[in-house]
Short mmCIF file of C-alpha atoms in Angstrom, two decimals:
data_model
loop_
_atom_site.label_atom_id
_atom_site.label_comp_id
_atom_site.label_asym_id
_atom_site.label_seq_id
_atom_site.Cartn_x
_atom_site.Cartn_y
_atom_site.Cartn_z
CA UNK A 16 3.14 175.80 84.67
CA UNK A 17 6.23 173.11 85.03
CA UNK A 18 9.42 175.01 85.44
CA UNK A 19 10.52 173.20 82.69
CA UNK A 20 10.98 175.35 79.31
CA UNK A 21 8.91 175.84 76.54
CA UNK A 22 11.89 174.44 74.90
CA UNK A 23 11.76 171.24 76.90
CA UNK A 24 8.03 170.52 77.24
CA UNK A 25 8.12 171.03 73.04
CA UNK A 26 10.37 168.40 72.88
CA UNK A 27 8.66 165.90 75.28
CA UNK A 28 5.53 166.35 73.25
CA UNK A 29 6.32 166.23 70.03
CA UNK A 30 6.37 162.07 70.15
CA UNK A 31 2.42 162.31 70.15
CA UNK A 32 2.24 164.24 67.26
CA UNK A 33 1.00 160.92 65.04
CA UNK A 34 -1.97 160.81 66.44
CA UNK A 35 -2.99 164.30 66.78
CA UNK A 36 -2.40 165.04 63.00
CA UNK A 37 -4.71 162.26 62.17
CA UNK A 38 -7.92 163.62 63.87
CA UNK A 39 -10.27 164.07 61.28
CA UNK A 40 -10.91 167.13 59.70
CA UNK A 41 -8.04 169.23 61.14
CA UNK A 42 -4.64 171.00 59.43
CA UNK A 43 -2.33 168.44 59.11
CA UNK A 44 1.32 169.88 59.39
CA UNK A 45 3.53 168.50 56.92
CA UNK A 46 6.21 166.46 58.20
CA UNK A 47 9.68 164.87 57.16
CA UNK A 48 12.17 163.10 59.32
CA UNK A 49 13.66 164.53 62.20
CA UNK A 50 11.41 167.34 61.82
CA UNK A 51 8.33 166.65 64.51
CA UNK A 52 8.51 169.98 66.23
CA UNK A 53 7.83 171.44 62.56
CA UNK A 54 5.06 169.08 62.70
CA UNK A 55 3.20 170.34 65.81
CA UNK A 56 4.28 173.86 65.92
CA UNK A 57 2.64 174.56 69.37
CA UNK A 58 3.78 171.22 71.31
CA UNK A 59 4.79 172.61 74.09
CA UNK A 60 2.95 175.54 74.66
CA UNK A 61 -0.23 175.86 77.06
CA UNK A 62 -3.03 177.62 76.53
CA UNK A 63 -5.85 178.92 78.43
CA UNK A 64 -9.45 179.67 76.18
CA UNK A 65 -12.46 181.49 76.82
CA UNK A 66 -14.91 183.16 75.30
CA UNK A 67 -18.51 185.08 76.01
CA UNK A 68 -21.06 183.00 74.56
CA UNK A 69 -20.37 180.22 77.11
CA UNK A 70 -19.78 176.29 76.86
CA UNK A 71 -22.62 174.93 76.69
CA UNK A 72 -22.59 174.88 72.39
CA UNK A 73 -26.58 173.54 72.41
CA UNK A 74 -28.18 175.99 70.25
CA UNK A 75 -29.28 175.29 66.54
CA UNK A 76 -28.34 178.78 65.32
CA UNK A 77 -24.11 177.87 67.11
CA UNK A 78 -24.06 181.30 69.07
CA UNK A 79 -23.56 179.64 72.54
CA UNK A 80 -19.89 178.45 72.45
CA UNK A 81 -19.33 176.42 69.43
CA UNK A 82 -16.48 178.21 68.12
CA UNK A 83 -14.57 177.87 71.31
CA UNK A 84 -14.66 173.86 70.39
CA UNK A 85 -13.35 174.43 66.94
CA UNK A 86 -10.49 176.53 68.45
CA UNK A 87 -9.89 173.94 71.04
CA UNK A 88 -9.96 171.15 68.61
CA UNK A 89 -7.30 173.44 66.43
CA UNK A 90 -5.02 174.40 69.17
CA UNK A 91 -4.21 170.73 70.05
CA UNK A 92 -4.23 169.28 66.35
CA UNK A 93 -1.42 172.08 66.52
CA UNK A 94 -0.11 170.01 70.17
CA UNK A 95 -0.67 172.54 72.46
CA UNK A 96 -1.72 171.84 75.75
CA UNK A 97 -5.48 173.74 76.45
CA UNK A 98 -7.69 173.94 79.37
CA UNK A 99 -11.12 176.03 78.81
CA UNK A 100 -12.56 178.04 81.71
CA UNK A 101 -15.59 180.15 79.94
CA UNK A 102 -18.89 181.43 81.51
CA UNK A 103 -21.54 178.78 82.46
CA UNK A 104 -24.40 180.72 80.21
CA UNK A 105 -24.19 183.26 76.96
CA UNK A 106 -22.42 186.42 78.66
CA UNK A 107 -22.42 188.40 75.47
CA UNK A 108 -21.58 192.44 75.65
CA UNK A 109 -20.31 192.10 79.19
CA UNK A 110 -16.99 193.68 78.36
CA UNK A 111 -14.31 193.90 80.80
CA UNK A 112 -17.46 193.46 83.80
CA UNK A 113 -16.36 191.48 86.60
CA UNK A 114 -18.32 189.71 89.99
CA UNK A 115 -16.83 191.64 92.97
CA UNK A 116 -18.80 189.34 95.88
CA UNK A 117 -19.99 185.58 96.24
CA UNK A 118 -18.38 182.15 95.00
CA UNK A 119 -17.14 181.35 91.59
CA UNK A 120 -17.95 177.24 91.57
CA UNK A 121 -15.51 175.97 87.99
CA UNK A 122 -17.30 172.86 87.01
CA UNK A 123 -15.72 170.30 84.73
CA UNK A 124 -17.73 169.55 81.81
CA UNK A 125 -17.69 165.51 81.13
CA UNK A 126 -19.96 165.36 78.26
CA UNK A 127 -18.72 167.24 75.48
CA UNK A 128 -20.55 168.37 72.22
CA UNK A 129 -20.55 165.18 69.71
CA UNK A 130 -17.45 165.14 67.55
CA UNK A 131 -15.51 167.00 69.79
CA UNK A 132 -14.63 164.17 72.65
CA UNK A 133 -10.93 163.36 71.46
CA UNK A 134 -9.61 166.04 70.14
CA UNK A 135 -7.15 166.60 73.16
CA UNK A 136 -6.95 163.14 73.78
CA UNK A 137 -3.09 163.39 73.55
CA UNK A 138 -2.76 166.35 75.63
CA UNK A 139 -1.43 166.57 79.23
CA UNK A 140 -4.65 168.54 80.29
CA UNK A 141 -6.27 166.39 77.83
CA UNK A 142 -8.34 169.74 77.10
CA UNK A 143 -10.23 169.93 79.84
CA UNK A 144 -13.57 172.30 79.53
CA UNK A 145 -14.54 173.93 82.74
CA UNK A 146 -17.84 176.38 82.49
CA UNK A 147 -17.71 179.02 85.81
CA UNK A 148 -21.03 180.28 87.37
CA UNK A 149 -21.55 182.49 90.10
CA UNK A 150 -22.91 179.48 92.96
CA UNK A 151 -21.54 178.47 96.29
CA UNK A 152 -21.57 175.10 94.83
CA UNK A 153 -23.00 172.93 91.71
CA UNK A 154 -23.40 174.63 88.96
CA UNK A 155 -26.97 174.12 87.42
CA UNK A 156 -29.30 174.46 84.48
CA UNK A 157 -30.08 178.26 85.93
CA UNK A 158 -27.04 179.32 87.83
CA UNK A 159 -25.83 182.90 87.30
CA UNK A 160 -22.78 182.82 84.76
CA UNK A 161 -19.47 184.55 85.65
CA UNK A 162 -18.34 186.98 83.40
CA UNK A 163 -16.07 186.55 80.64
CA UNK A 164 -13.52 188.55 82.37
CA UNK A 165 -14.12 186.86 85.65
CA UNK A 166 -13.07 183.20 84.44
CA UNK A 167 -9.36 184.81 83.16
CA UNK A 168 -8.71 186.10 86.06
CA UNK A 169 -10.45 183.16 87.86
CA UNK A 170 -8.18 180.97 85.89
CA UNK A 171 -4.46 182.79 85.97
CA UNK A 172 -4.79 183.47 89.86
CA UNK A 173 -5.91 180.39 91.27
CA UNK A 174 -7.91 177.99 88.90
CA UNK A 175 -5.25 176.79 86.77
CA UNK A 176 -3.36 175.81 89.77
CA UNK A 177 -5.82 174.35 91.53
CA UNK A 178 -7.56 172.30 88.41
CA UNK A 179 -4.55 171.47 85.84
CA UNK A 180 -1.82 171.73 88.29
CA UNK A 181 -0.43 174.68 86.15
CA UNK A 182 1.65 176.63 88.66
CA UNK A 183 3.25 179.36 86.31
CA UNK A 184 1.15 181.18 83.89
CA UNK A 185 0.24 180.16 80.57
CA UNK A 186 1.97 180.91 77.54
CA UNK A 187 -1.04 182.03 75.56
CA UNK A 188 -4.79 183.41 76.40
CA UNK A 189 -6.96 182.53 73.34
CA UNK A 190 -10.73 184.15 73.46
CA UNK A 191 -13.46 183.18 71.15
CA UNK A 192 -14.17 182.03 68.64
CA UNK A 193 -17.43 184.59 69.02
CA UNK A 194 -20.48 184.28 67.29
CA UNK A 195 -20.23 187.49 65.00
CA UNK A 196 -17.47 189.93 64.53
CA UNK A 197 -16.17 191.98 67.42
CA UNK A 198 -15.26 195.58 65.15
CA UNK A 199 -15.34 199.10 65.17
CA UNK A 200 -17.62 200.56 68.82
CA UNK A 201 -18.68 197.42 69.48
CA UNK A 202 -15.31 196.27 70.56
CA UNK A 203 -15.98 198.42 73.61
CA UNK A 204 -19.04 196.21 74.86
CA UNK A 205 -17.46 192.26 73.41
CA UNK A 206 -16.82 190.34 76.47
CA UNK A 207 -14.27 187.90 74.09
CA UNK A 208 -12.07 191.28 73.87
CA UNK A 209 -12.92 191.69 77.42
CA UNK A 210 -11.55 188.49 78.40
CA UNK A 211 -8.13 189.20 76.67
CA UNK A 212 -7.71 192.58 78.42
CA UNK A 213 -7.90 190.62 81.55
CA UNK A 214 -4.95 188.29 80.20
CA UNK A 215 -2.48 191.38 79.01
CA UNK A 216 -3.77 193.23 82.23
CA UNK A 217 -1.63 190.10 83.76
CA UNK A 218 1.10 190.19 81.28
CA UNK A 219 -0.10 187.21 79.59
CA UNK A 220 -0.28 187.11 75.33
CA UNK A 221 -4.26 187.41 74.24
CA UNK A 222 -6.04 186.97 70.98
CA UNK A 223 -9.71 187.47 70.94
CA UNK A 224 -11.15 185.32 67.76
CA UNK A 225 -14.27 186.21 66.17
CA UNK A 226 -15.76 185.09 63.56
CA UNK A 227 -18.89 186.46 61.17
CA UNK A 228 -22.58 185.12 60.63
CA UNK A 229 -24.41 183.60 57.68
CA UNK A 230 -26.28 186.40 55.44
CA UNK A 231 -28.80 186.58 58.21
CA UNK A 232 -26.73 187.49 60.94
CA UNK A 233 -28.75 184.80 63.04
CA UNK A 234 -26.60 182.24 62.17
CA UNK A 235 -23.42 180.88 62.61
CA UNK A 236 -22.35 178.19 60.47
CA UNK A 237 -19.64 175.55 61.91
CA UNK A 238 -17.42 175.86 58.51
CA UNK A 239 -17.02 179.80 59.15
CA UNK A 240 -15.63 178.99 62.77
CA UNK A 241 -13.44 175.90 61.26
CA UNK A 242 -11.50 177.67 59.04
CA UNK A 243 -10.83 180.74 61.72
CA UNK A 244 -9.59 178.19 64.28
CA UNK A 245 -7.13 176.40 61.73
CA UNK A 246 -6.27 179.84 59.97
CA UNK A 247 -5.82 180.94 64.15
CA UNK A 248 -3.20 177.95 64.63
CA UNK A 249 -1.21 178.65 61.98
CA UNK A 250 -1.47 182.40 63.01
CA UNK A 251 -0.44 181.87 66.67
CA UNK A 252 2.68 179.43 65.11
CA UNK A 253 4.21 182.12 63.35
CA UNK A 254 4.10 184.72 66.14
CA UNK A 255 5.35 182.31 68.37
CA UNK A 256 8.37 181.19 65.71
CA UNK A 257 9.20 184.81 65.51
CA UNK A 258 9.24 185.83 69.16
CA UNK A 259 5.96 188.31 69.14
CA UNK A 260 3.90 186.96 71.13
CA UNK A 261 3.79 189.77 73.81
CA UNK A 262 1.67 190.67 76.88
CA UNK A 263 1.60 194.67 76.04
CA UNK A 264 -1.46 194.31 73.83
CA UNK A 265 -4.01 192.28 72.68
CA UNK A 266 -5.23 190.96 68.77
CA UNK A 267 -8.40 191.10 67.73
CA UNK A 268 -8.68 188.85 64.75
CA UNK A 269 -12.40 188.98 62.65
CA UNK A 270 -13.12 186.26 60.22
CA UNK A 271 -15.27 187.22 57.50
CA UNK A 272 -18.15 184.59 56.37
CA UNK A 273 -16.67 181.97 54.20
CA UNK A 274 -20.07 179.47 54.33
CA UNK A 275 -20.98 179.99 50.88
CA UNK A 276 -17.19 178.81 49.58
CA UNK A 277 -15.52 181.73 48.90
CA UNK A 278 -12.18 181.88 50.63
CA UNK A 279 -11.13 184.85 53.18
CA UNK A 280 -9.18 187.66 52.16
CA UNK A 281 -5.38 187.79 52.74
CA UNK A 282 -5.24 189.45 56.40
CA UNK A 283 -5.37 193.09 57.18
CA UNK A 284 -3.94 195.24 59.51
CA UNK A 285 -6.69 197.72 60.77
CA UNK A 286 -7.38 199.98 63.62
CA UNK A 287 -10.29 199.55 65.53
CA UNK A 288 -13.48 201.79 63.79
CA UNK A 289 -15.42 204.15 65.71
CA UNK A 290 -18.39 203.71 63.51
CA UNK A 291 -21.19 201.62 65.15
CA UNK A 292 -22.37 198.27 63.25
CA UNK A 293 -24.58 197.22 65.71
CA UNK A 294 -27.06 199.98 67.05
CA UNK A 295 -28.90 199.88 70.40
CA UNK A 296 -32.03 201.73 70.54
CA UNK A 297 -34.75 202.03 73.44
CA UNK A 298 -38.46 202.39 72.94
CA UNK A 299 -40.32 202.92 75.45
CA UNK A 300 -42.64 200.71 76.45
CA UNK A 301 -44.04 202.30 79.96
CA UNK A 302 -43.72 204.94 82.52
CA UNK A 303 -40.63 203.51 83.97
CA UNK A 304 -39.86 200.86 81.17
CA UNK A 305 -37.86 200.71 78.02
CA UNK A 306 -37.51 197.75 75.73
CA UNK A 307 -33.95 197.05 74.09
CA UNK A 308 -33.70 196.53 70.59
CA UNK A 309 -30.74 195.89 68.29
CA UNK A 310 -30.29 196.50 64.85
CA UNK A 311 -27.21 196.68 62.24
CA UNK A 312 -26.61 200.26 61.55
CA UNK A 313 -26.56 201.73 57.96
CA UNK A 314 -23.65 203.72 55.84
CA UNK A 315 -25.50 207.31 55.77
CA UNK A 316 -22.65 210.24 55.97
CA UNK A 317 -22.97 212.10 58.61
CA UNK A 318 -25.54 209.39 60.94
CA UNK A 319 -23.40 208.16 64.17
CA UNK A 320 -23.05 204.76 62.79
CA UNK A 321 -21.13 205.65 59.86
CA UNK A 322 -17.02 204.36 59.63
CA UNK A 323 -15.05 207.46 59.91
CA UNK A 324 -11.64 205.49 59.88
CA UNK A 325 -9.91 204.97 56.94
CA UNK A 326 -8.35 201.66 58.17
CA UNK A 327 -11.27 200.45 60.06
CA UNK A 328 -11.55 196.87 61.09
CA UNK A 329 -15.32 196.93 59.78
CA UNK A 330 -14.19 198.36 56.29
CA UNK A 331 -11.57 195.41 56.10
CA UNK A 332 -14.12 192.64 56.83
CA UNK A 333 -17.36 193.78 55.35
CA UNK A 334 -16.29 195.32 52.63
CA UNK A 335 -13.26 193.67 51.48
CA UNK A 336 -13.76 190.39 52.53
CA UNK A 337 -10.22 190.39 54.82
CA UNK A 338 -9.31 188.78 57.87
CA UNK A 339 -9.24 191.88 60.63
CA UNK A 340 -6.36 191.77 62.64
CA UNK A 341 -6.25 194.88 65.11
CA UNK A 342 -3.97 195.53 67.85
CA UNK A 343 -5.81 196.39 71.76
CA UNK A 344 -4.17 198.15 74.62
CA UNK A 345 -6.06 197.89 78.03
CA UNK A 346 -4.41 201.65 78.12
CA UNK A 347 -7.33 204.03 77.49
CA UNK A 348 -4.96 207.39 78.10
CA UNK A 349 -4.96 209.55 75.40
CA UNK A 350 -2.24 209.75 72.96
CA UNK A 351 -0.08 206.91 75.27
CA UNK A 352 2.58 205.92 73.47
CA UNK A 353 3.49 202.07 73.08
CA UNK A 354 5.98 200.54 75.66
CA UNK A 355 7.53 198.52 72.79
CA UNK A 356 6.92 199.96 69.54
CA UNK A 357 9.30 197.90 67.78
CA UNK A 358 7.36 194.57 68.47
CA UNK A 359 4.20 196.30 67.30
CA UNK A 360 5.82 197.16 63.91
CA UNK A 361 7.05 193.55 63.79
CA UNK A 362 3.64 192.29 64.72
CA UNK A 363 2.54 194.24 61.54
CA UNK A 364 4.82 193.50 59.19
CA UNK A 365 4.12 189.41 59.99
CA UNK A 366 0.37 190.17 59.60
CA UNK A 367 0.91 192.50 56.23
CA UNK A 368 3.51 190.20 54.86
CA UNK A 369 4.06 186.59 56.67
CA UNK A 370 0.97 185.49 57.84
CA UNK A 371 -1.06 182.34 56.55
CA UNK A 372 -3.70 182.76 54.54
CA UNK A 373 -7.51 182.25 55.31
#
């Protein structure tokens, strides 16, 4: 980054503010005069997103990267500065998996998915989408993706320097917004909170964003990742107001499904379930061979799948209806105790008490 300050660079920005709170669509923060960093409350701030169902956004059903557009487009209505570097293809349940040999090639994407050309416009970076694949040059229709986790680190050790000129870290690592909710044992195999462990494992804020399906589960409707990226905004501009956003953990925030007009539930603070929603049996299928099949898992006491924790992150969204907000520690010891407890108890209060509404 510039070694100018957040302070600074908020203050420099904040005279394109006009024209970002006019795109179409997107939160407009209220303003009065003399009050234009009120009106973009991230001007300033840069931010770097991925995700693990890629950039391409080209499927019907929305599971291959169109929630990372709505979060772009939210981030700068906000007037934060954003560059994407996600995989090249769908790297779903890759968690923290990274490519220890060959050439990571980070193409720029030029075409972007219709409606979603301008929405950085205003931006220094001007958004700029890059999609990394594992080739020792152009990236094409079949190239090998990189992992989710590969592009963070891709991007805080030498991309972001080398492509937007960034040469301190960003402020923020935003991760999603995933096609279906990252909660309870899945959270061990989601490459979008793999990709925000990378960040904190550099000291850099993370917030993985997913968001839930339809009633079928097979689809992902564009409203349901709209109002997660404006709610996520908002979000992000009170932790940053307050001080908390912090590099010793990550958030996991789960959306619940909103496409039939109901509104979200008020947030929740959960802990991450050890219940399994979705189950991953093997049949086999020959000698050597076994065919993968996934399925949601049913409430039956005493089966594997079923929620144990009280406070569970699944319990929250499923059955209540909430917005899931769970704190993640790269720190797998048992019975670790936080570096900074304080912040995490402030972190809570904001989400029990302060935070925006779905």
């Amino acid at each position: 980054m510039s070694p100018m300050s957040p302070t600074t660079r908020r203050i420099g920005l904040a005279a394109v503010g006009a024209a970002l709170i006019a795109a179409a669509g997107v939160t407009a923060y209220a303003t009065t005069p003399g009050t234009a960093e009120k009106a973009l409350p991230l001007a300033g701030m840069r931010i770097l997103i991925s995700n693990d169902d890629s950039m391409q956004a080209a499927k019907a059903s929305n599971s291959d990267g169109l929630g990372l557009y709505e979060l772009r487009r939210a981030m700068c209505a906000a007037g934060a500065d954003v560059v994407v570097m996600a995989p090249w293809q769908v790297q779903s349940g890759k968690g923290t998996a990274v490519t220890n040999g060959g050439v990571l090639t980070a193409q720029r994407r030029t075409a972007l998915p219709a409606g979603y050309e301008n929405d950085c416009a205003q931006a220094p970076s001007r958004g700029a989408v890059y999609g990394v694949c594992l080739a020792d040059g152009p990236c094409t229709k079949d190239s090998p993706s990189a992992t989710p986790a590969d592009t963070v680190k891709l991007a805080l050790r030498a991309g972001l320097k080398a492509k937007a000129g960034w040469t301190e870290a960003p402020d923020l690592v935003l991760t999603g917004i995933n096609s279906g909710p990252n909660v309870s044992a899945s959270v061990n195999d989601s490459g979008t909170v793999g990709a925000a462990v990378a960040a904190i494992d550099q000291g850099v804020p993370a917030i993985a964003f997913s968001s839930s399906g339809d009633e079928s589960n097979l689809n992902f409707p564009r409203v349901n990742y709209r109002a997660n990226a404006e709610f996520g905004a908002r979000f992000v501009a009170g932790l940053e107001e307050r001080g908390l956003l912090t590099g010793d953990f990550a958030l996991k925030v789960d959306y619940p499904d909103v496409s039939t007009g109901q509104r979200a539930g008020t947030p929740a603070w959960t802990s991450v379930g050890r219940g399994a929603v979705v189950w991953h049996a093997y049949e086999q299928t020959g000698d050597d061979s076994f065919e993968i099949g996934l399925g949601f898992c049913e409430e039956t006491p005493g089966e594997p799948c079923t929620e144990t924790v009280k406070d569970a992150d699944s319990a929250a969204l499923f059955r209540d209806g909430r917005i899931a907000i769970a704190p993640v520690t790269a720190d797998r010891t048992y019975g670790a105790k936080e570096a900074h407890p304080e912040t995490l108890r402030k972190i809570r209060r904001y989400v029990e008490h302060d935070a925006p509404r779905g």
